[in-house]
Structures are given as structure tokens and as C-alpha cells.
mmCIF file of C-alpha atoms and ligand atoms in Angstrom:
data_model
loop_
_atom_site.group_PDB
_atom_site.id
_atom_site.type_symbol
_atom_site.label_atom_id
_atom_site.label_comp_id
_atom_site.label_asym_id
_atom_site.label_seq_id
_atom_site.Cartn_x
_atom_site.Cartn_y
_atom_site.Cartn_z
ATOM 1 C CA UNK A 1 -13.626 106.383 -168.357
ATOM 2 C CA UNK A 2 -15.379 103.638 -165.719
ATOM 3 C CA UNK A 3 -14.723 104.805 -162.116
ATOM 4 C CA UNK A 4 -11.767 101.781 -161.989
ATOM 5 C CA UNK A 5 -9.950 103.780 -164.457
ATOM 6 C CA UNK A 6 -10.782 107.311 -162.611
ATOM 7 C CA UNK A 7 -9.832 106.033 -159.254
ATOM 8 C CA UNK A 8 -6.058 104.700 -160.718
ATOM 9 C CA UNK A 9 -5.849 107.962 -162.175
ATOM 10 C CA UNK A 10 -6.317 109.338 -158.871
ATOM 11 C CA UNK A 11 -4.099 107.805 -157.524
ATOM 12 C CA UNK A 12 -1.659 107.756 -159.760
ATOM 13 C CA UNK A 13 -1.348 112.030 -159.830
ATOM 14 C CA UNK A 14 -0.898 111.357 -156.077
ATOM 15 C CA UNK A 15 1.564 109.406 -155.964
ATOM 16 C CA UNK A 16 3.011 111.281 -158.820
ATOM 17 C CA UNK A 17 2.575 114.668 -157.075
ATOM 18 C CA UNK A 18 4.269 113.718 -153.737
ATOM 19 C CA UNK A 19 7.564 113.020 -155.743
ATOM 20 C CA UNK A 20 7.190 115.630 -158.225
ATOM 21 C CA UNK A 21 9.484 118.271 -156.727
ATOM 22 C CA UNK A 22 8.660 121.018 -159.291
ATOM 23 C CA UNK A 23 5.240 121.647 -157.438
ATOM 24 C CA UNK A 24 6.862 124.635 -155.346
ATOM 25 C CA UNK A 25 6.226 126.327 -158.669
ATOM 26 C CA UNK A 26 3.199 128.615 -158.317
ATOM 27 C CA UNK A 27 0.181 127.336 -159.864
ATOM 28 C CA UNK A 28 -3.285 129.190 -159.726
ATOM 29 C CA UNK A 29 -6.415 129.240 -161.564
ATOM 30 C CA UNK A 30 -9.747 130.947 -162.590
ATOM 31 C CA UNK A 31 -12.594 128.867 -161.964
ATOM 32 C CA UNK A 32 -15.722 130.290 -163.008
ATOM 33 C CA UNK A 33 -19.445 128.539 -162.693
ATOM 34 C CA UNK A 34 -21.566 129.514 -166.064
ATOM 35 C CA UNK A 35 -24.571 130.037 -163.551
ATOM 36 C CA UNK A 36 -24.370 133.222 -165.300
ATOM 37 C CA UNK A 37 -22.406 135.779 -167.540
ATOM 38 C CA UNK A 38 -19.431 137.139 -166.166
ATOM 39 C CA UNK A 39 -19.411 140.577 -164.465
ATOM 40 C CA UNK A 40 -17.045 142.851 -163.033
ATOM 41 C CA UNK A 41 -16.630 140.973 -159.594
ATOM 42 C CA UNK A 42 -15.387 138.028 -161.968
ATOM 43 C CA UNK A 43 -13.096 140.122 -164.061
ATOM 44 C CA UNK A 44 -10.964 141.210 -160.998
ATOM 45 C CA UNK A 45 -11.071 137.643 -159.856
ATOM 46 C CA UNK A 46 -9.532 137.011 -162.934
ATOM 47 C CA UNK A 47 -7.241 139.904 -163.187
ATOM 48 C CA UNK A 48 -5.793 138.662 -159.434
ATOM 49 C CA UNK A 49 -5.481 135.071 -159.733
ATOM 50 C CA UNK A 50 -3.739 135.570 -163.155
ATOM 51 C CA UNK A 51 -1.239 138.721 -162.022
ATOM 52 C CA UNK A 52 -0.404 137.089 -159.092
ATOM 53 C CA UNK A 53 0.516 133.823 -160.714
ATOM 54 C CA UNK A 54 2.367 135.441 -163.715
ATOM 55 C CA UNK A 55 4.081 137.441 -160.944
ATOM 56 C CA UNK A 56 5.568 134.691 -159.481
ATOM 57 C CA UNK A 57 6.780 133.046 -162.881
ATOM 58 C CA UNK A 58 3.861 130.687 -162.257
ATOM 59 C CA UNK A 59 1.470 128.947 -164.331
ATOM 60 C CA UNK A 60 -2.704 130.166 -164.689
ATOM 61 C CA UNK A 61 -5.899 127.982 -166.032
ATOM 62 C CA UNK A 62 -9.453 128.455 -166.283
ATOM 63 C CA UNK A 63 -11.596 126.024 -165.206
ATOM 64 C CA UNK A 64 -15.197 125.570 -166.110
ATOM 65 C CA UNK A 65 -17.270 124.732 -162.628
ATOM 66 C CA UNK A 66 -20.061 123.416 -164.314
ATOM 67 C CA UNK A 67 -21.470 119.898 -162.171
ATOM 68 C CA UNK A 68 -24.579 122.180 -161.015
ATOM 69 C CA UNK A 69 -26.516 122.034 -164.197
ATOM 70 C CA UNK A 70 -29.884 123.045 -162.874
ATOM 71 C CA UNK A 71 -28.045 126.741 -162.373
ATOM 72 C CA UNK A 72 -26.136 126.718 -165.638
ATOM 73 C CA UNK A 73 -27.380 129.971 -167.177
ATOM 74 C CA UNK A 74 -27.668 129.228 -170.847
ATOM 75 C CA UNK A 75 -24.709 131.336 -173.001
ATOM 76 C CA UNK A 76 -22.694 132.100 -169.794
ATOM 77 C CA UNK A 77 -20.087 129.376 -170.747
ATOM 78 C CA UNK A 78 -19.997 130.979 -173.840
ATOM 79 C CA UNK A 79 -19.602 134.635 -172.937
ATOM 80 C CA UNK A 80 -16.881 133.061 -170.101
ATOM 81 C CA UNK A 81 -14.745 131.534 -173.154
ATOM 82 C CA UNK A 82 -15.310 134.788 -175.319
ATOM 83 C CA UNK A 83 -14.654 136.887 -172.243
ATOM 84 C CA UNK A 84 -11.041 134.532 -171.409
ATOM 85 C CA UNK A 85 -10.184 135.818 -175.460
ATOM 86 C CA UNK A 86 -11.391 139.463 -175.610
ATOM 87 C CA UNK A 87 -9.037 140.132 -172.091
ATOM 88 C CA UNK A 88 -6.253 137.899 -173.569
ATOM 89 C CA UNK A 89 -6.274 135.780 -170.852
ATOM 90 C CA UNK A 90 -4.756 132.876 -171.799
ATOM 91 C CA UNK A 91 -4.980 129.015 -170.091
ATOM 92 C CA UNK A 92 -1.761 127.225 -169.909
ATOM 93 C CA UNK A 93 -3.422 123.597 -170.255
ATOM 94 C CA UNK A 94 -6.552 123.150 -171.854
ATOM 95 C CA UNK A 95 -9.650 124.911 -170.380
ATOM 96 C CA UNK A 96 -11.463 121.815 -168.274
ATOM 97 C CA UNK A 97 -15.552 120.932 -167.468
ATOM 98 C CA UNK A 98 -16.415 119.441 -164.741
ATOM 99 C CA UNK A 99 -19.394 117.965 -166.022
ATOM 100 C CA UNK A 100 -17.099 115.888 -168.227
ATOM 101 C CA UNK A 101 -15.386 114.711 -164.544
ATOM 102 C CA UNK A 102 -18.132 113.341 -163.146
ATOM 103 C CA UNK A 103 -16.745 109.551 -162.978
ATOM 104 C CA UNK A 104 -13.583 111.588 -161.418
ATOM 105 C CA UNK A 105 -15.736 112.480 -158.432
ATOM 106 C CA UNK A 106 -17.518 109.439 -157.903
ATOM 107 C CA UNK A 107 -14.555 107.707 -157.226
ATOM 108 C CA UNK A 108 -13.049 109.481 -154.895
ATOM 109 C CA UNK A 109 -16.686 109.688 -153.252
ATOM 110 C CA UNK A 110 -16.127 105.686 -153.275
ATOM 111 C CA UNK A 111 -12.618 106.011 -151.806
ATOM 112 C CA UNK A 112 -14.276 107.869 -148.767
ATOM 113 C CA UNK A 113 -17.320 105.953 -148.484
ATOM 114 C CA UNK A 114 -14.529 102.730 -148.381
ATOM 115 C CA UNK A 115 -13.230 104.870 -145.363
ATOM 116 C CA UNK A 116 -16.568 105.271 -143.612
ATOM 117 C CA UNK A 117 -16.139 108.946 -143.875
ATOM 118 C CA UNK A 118 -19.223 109.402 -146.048
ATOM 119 C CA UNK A 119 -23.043 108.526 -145.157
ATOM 120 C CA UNK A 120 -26.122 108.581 -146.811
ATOM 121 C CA UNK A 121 -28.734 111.076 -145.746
ATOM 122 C CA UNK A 122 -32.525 111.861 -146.436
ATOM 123 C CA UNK A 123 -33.112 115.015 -144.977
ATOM 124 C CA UNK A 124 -34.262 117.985 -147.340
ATOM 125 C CA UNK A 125 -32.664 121.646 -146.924
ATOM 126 C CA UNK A 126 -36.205 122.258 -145.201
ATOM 127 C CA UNK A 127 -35.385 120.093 -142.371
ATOM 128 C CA UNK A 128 -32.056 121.420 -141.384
ATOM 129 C CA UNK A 129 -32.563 124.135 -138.332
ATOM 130 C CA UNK A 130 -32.493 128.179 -139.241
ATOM 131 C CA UNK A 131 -28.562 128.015 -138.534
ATOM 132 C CA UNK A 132 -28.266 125.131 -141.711
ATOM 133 C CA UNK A 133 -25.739 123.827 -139.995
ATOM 134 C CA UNK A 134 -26.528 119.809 -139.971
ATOM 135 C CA UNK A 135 -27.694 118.353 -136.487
ATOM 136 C CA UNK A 136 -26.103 114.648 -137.700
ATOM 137 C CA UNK A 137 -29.705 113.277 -138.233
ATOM 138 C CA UNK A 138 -28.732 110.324 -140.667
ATOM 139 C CA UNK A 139 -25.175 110.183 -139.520
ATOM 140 C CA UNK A 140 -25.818 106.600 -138.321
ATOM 141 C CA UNK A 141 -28.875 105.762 -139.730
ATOM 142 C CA UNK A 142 -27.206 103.179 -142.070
ATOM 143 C CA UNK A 143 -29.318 104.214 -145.046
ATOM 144 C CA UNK A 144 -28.293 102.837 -148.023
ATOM 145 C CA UNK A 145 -26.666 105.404 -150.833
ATOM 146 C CA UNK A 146 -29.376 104.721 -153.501
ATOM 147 C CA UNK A 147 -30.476 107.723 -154.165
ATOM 148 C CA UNK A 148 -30.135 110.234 -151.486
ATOM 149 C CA UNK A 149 -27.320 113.010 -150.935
ATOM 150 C CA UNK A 150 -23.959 111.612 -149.355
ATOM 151 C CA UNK A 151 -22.319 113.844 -146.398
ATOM 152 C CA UNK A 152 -18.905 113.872 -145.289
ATOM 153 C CA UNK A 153 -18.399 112.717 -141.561
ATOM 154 C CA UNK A 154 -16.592 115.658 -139.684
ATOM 155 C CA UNK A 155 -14.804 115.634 -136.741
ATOM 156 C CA UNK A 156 -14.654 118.061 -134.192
ATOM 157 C CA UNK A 157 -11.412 119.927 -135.331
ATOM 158 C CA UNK A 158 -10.507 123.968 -135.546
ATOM 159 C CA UNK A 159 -9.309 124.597 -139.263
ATOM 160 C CA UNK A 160 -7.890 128.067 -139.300
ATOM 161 C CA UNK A 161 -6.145 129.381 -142.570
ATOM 162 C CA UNK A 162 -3.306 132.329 -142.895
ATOM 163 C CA UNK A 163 -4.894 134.739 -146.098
ATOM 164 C CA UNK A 164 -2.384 137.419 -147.008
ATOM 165 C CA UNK A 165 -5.492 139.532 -147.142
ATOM 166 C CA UNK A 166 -7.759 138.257 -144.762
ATOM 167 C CA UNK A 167 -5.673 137.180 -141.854
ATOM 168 C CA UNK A 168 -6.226 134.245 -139.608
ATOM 169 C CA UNK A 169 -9.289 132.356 -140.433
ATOM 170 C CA UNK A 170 -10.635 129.657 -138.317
ATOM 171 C CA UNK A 171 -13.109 127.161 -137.963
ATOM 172 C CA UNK A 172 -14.961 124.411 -136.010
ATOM 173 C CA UNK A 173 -15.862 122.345 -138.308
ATOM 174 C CA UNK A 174 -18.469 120.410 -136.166
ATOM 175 C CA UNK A 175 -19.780 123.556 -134.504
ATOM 176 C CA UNK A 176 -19.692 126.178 -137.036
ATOM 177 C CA UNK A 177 -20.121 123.941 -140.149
ATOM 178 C CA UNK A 178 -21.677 120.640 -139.527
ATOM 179 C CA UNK A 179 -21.423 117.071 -142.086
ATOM 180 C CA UNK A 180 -21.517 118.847 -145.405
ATOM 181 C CA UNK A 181 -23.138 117.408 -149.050
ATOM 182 C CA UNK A 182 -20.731 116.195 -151.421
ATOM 183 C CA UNK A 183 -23.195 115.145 -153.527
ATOM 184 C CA UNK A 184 -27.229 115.943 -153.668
ATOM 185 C CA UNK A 185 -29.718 113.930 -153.573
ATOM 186 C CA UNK A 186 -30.412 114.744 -157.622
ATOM 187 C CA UNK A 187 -27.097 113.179 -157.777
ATOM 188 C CA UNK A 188 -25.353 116.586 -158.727
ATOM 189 C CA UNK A 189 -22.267 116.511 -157.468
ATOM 190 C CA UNK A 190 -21.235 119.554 -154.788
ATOM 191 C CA UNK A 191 -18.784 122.236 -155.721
ATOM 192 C CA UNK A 192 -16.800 121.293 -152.415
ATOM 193 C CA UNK A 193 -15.574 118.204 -153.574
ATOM 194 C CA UNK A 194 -15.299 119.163 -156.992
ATOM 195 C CA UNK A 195 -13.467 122.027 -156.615
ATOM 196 C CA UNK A 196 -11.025 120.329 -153.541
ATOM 197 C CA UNK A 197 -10.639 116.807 -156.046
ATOM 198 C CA UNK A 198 -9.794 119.404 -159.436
ATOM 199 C CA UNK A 199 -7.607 121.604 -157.366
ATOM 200 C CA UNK A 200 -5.668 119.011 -156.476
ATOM 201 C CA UNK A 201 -5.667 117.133 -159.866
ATOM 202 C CA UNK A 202 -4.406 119.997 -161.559
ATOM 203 C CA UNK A 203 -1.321 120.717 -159.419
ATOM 204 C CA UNK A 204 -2.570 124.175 -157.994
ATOM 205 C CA UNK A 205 -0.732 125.642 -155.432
ATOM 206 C CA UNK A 206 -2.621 128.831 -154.960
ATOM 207 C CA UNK A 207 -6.514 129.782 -154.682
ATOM 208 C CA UNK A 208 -6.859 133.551 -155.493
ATOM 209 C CA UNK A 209 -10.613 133.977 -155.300
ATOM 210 C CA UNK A 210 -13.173 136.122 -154.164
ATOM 211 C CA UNK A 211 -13.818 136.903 -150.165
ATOM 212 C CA UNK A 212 -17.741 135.593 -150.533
ATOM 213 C CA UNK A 213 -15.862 132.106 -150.594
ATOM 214 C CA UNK A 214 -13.897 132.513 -147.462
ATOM 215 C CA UNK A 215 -16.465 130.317 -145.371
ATOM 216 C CA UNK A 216 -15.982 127.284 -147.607
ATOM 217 C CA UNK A 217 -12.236 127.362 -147.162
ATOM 218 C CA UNK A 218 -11.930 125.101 -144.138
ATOM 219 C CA UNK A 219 -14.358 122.475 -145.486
ATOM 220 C CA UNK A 220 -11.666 122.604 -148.858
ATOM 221 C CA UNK A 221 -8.903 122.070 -146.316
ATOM 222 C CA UNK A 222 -10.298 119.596 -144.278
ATOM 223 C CA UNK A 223 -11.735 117.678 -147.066
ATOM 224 C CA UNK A 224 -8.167 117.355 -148.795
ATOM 225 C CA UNK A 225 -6.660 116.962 -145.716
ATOM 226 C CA UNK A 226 -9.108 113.543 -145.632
ATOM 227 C CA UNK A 227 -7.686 112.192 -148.955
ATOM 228 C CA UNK A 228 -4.205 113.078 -148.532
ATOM 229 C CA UNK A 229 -3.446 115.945 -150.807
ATOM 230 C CA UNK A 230 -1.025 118.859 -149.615
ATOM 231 C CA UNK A 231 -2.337 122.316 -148.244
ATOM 232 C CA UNK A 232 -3.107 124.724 -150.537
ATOM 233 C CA UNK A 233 -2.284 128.609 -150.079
ATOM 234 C CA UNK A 234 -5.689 130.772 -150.403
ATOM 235 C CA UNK A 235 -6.609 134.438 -150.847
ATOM 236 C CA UNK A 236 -9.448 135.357 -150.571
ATOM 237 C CA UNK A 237 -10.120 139.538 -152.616
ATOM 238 C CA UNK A 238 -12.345 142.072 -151.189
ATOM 239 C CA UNK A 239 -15.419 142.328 -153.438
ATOM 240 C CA UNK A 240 -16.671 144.777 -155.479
ATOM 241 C CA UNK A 241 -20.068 146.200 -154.514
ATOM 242 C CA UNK A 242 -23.290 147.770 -156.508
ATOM 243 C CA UNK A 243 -24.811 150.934 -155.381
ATOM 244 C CA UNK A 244 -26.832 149.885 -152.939
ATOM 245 C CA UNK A 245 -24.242 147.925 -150.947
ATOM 246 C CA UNK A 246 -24.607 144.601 -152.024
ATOM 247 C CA UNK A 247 -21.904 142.312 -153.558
ATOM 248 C CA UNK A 248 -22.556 142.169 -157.521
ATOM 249 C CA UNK A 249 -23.684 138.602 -157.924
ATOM 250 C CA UNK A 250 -25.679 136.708 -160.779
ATOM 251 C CA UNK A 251 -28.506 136.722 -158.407
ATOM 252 C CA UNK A 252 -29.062 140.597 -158.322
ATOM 253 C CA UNK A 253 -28.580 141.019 -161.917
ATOM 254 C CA UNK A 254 -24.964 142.492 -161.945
ATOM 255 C CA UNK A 255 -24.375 143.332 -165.313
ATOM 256 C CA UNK A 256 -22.324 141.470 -168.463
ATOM 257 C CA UNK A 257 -19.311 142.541 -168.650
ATOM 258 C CA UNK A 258 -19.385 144.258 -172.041
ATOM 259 C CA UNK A 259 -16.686 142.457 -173.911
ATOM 260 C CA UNK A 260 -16.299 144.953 -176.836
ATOM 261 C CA UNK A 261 -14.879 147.520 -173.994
ATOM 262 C CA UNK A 262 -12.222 145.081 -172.699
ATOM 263 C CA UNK A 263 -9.826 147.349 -172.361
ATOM 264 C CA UNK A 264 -11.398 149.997 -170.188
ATOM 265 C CA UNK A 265 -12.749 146.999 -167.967
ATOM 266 C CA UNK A 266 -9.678 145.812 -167.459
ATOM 267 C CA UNK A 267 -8.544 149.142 -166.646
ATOM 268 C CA UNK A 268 -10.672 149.934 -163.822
ATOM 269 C CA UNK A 269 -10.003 146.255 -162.652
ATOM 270 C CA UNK A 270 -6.586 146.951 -162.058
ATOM 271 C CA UNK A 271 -7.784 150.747 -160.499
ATOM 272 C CA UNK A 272 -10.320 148.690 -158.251
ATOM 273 C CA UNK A 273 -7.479 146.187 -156.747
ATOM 274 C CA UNK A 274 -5.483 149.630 -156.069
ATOM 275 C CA UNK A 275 -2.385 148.416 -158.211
ATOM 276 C CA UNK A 276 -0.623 151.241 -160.095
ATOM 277 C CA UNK A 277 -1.806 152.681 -163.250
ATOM 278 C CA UNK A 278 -2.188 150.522 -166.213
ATOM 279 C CA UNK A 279 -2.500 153.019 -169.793
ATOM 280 C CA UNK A 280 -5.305 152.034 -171.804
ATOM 281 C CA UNK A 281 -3.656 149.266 -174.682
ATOM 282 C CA UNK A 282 -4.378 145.848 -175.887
ATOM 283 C CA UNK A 283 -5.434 144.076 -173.172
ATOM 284 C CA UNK A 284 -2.214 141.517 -173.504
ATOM 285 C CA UNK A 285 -0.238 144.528 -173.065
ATOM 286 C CA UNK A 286 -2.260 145.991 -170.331
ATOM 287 C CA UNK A 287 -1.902 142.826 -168.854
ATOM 288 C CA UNK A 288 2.182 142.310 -169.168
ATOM 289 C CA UNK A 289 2.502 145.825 -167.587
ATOM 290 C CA UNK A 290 -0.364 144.876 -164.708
ATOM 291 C CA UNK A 291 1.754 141.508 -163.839
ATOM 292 C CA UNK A 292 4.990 143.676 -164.007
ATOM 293 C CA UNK A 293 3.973 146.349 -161.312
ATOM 294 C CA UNK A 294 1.736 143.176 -159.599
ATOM 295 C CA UNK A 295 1.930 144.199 -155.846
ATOM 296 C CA UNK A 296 -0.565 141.823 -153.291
ATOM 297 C CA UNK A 297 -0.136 144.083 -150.489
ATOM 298 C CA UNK A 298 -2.069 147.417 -152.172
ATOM 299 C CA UNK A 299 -5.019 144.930 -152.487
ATOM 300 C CA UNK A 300 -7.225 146.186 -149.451
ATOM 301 C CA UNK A 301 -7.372 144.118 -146.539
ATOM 302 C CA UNK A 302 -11.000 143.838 -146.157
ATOM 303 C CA UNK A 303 -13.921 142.057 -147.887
ATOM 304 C CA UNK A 304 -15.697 144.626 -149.805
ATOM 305 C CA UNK A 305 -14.107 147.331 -152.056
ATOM 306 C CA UNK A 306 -15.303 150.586 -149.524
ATOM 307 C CA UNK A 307 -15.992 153.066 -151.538
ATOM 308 C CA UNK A 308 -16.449 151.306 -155.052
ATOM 309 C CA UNK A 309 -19.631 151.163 -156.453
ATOM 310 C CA UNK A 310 -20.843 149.949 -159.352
HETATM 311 N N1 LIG B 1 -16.826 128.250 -159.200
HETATM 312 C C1 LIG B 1 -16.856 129.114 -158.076
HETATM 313 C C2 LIG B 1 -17.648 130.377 -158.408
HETATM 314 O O1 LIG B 1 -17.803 130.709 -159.561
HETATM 315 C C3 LIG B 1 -15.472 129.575 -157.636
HETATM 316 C C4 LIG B 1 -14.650 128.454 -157.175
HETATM 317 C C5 LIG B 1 -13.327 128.841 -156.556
HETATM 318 O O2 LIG B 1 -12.664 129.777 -157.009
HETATM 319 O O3 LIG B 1 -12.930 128.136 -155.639
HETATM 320 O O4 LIG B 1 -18.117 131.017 -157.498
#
């Protein structure tokens, strides 16, 4: 597709989507990154976003966040797929890459750099200050794009959020956040605008995701505010923790999720977001019964599971 083509597309669903009155229908999604395989942190992820969409008659897809390829973890898209089969978790449309998007972003990186809300910048991750939040040292340098990581222009607005879970959440995005990368200097594209452009492409109406996301939230909000697309509901799940406190992450190892005990996984995914029982069955019928006793408000209102270790 040339980026002609991907920018009329982009449009097009926008135009499309303001007029399309059938978006009050829930939509959500599961939107993994294969940086590694997926672990119990991701399985209630999964088990939220797709309860609570099924709950509300709504549509689910998963969504392969893959632009970052130095990080992609090789076999993790594969044990995501396998994983999405074993737990009979099933994508309405057709699973999506990002990596096969890439002329998708670049557009709409054109659209905003039409808009002067873009610049190019030259400064390495060394240079920003211990805070990392950017001191506007290119912002009107004039450098030409060639080559070096593009940052969105922000103003100095408060973005606060309502998360059934979380409550209020604000931001200011000059203070607290600073110009953020939408696209490095390797020319990888950055999972903010990614994940803000495929959001948006894909009709969803709700973010269900984990609570070590809730600081990119009002960057996603501002960022679609920017190009025009409507506000998206978010909820953001307390995480589940390994023994010695931390949140189970790729980066400390958390471990596989074991795919031949789907089932019991499942199980104790349900237990951990403190919805009623679930007896041990296929996992498609664990799952029916978990989306028919689906209740948001037993999720705890915090950010970590207390008292759930792994
Ligand atoms: N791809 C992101 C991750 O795996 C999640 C994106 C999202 O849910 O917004 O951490």
C-alpha cells in the first residue's frame, strides 16, 4: 500500500466512523507485544478485556503489537497465537501485525508533520535529564526529518481520565510528560502512535489493560484528540505480582504460561480478578460462565493484586 493509499484509508474510516452510529456498541481488544511469551499478568489481561466486552454484547480482537522488532522475543508470537487457541479465546476480525502497518503510521505521522505538530529531534535517551521528561531541545531547531526520531509538539494542557478502577487520572502533559517519540531515530515506529492510530482504525471503544500502562493514557488521549478521533473509555487492572513484590514482567523472567494447563490458568485468572467461581471445564465453557457472572466492580480498585503472589 504507498502512504497515498494509507492516508485515504485513513481518512476514509474517519469519515466513515463519525456517521457510523453502531459505534456505541462495545468494542475492546487484547493487544499483546511478542517481546516475550505470555505469562499470567497477560492471561488476566486477556480474561478482562474479553469478559468485559462479551458482557456487554460487544465485540473482542487480538492485536499483535509488534513495530518494536529489536524486542521481539523469538517464538513469543507464536506461543501468543497458540495461547489465544488453547484458552479459546477467539478474535472477531482477523488477528492484525503492526509491522505489516507500517505505511499506516507514516501517514498519519505526515498528516501531523503537515500540521506542524511533529519535529525532528537528535537528542539520544542519554541526553534527556534524570526525570526523562524532554526539555524541548530540538523543538525549533528546524532539523530536517532524515533520519532522526520525530516528537509530537505538546501543549500545556491537563488530560485527566475517569477509570472505573482507577479513578480520576490526570495529567500535564508539558510538565509531567514532555514532546514524546512517535517514531525513533532507527525509524521504529513508537507504540503510542501505533497503538492510538490501530485503536482507532479498528473501531474500539474500550481499552481494558493492565495498570503499568496508566501513565501512557493521557499521551493516547491527547494524541487522538490531535487527529480527530473520539475518546476512548480505559481501564486500567491491578497487576499481579511475583514473590518478591514486583510486577511479573518479561524483564524479570515471569514464567510461560503453561498452555497444556489452560484450564487451571484460567481458573485462578478469574480467582485473581475476584469474580465468582468458575468450575474447572473447557476453557470455552469456563469462559461463557466467567462472561455470564462478569462483574467490573469485584475487580480491586488498586494497582497491584495485594496479597497475590506468584
Ligand atoms: N502492547 C502493549 C503491551 O503488551 C499493550 C498495549 C495496550 O493494551 O494498550 O504491553
Amino acid at each position: 500500500m504507498t502512504v497515498k493509499n494509507s492516508l485515504a484509508e485513513h481518512s476514509s474510516a474517519l469519515a466513515q466512523r463519525r456517521n457510523d452510529v453502531s459505534l456505541t456498541r462495545y468494542s475492546g481488544r487484547f493487544a499483546p507485544s511478542p517481546t516475550g511469551p505470555l505469562h499470567f499478568g497477560s492471561l488476566i489481561t486477556a480474561v478482562a478485556s474479553y469478559c468485559d466486552a462479551k458482557a456487554h454484547q460487544g465485540s473482542w480482537l487480538v492485536r499483535i503489537e509488534d513495530t518494536d522488532i529489536p524486542r521481539i522475543y523469538p517464538g513469543s508470537e507464536d506461543h501468543i497465537l497458540r495461547a489465544m487457541d488453547a484458552f479459546c479465546f477467539e478474535s472477531d476480525t482477523p488477528i492484525i501485525f503492526q509491522k505489516d502497518r507500517l505505511d499506516i503510521y507514516e501517514a498519519v505521522i505526515d498528516e501531523l508533520r503537515q500540521q506542524d505538530l511533529v519535529y525532528a529531534c537528535q537528542c539520544t535517551r542519554k541526553m534527556l535529564g534524570s526525570n526523562h521528561i524532554y526539555q524541548d531541545t530540538c523543538r525549533h531547531l528546524g532539523l530536517g526529518f532524515e533520519g532522526q526520531a520525530i516528537r509530537l509538539k505538546v501543549e500545556d494542557v491537563e488530560i485527566c481520565f475517569d477509570d472505573p478502577l482507577q479513578g480520576t487520572h490526570c495529567s500535564h502533559l508539558r510538565q509531567d510528560l514532555g514532546d514524546f517519540v512517535l517514531k525513533r531515530r532507527d525509524g521504529i515506529i513508537n507504540y503510542q502512535l501505533a497503538v492510538v492510530v490501530d485503536d482507532y482504525l479498528q473501531g474500539m471503544t474500550h481499552v481494558v489493560r493492565g495498570a503499568d500502562l496508566l501513565d501512557n493514557t493521557e499521551r493516547q488521549i491527547y494524541l487522538g484528540q490531535l487527529l480527530g478521533y473520539p475518546r476512548l473509555n480505559y481501564i486500567h487492572l491491578p497487576l499481579a505480582m511475583n514473590d518478591q513484590g514486583q510486577k511479573l514482567s518479561k524483564q524479570n523472567m515471569a514464567q510461560a504460561l503453561d498452555l497444556s494447563k489452560a484450564p487451571e490458568l484460567l481458573q485462578q485468572a478469574i480467582q485473581a480478578l475476584h469474580q465468582a467461581h468458575v468450575d474447572l471445564d473447557t476453557p470455552d465453557r469456563m469462559l461463557k460462565q466467567a462472561v455470564a457472572q462478569w462483574n467490573i466492580d469485584h475487580i480491586p480498585h488498586t494497582t497491584a493484586l495485594q496479597g497475590y503472589y506468584l
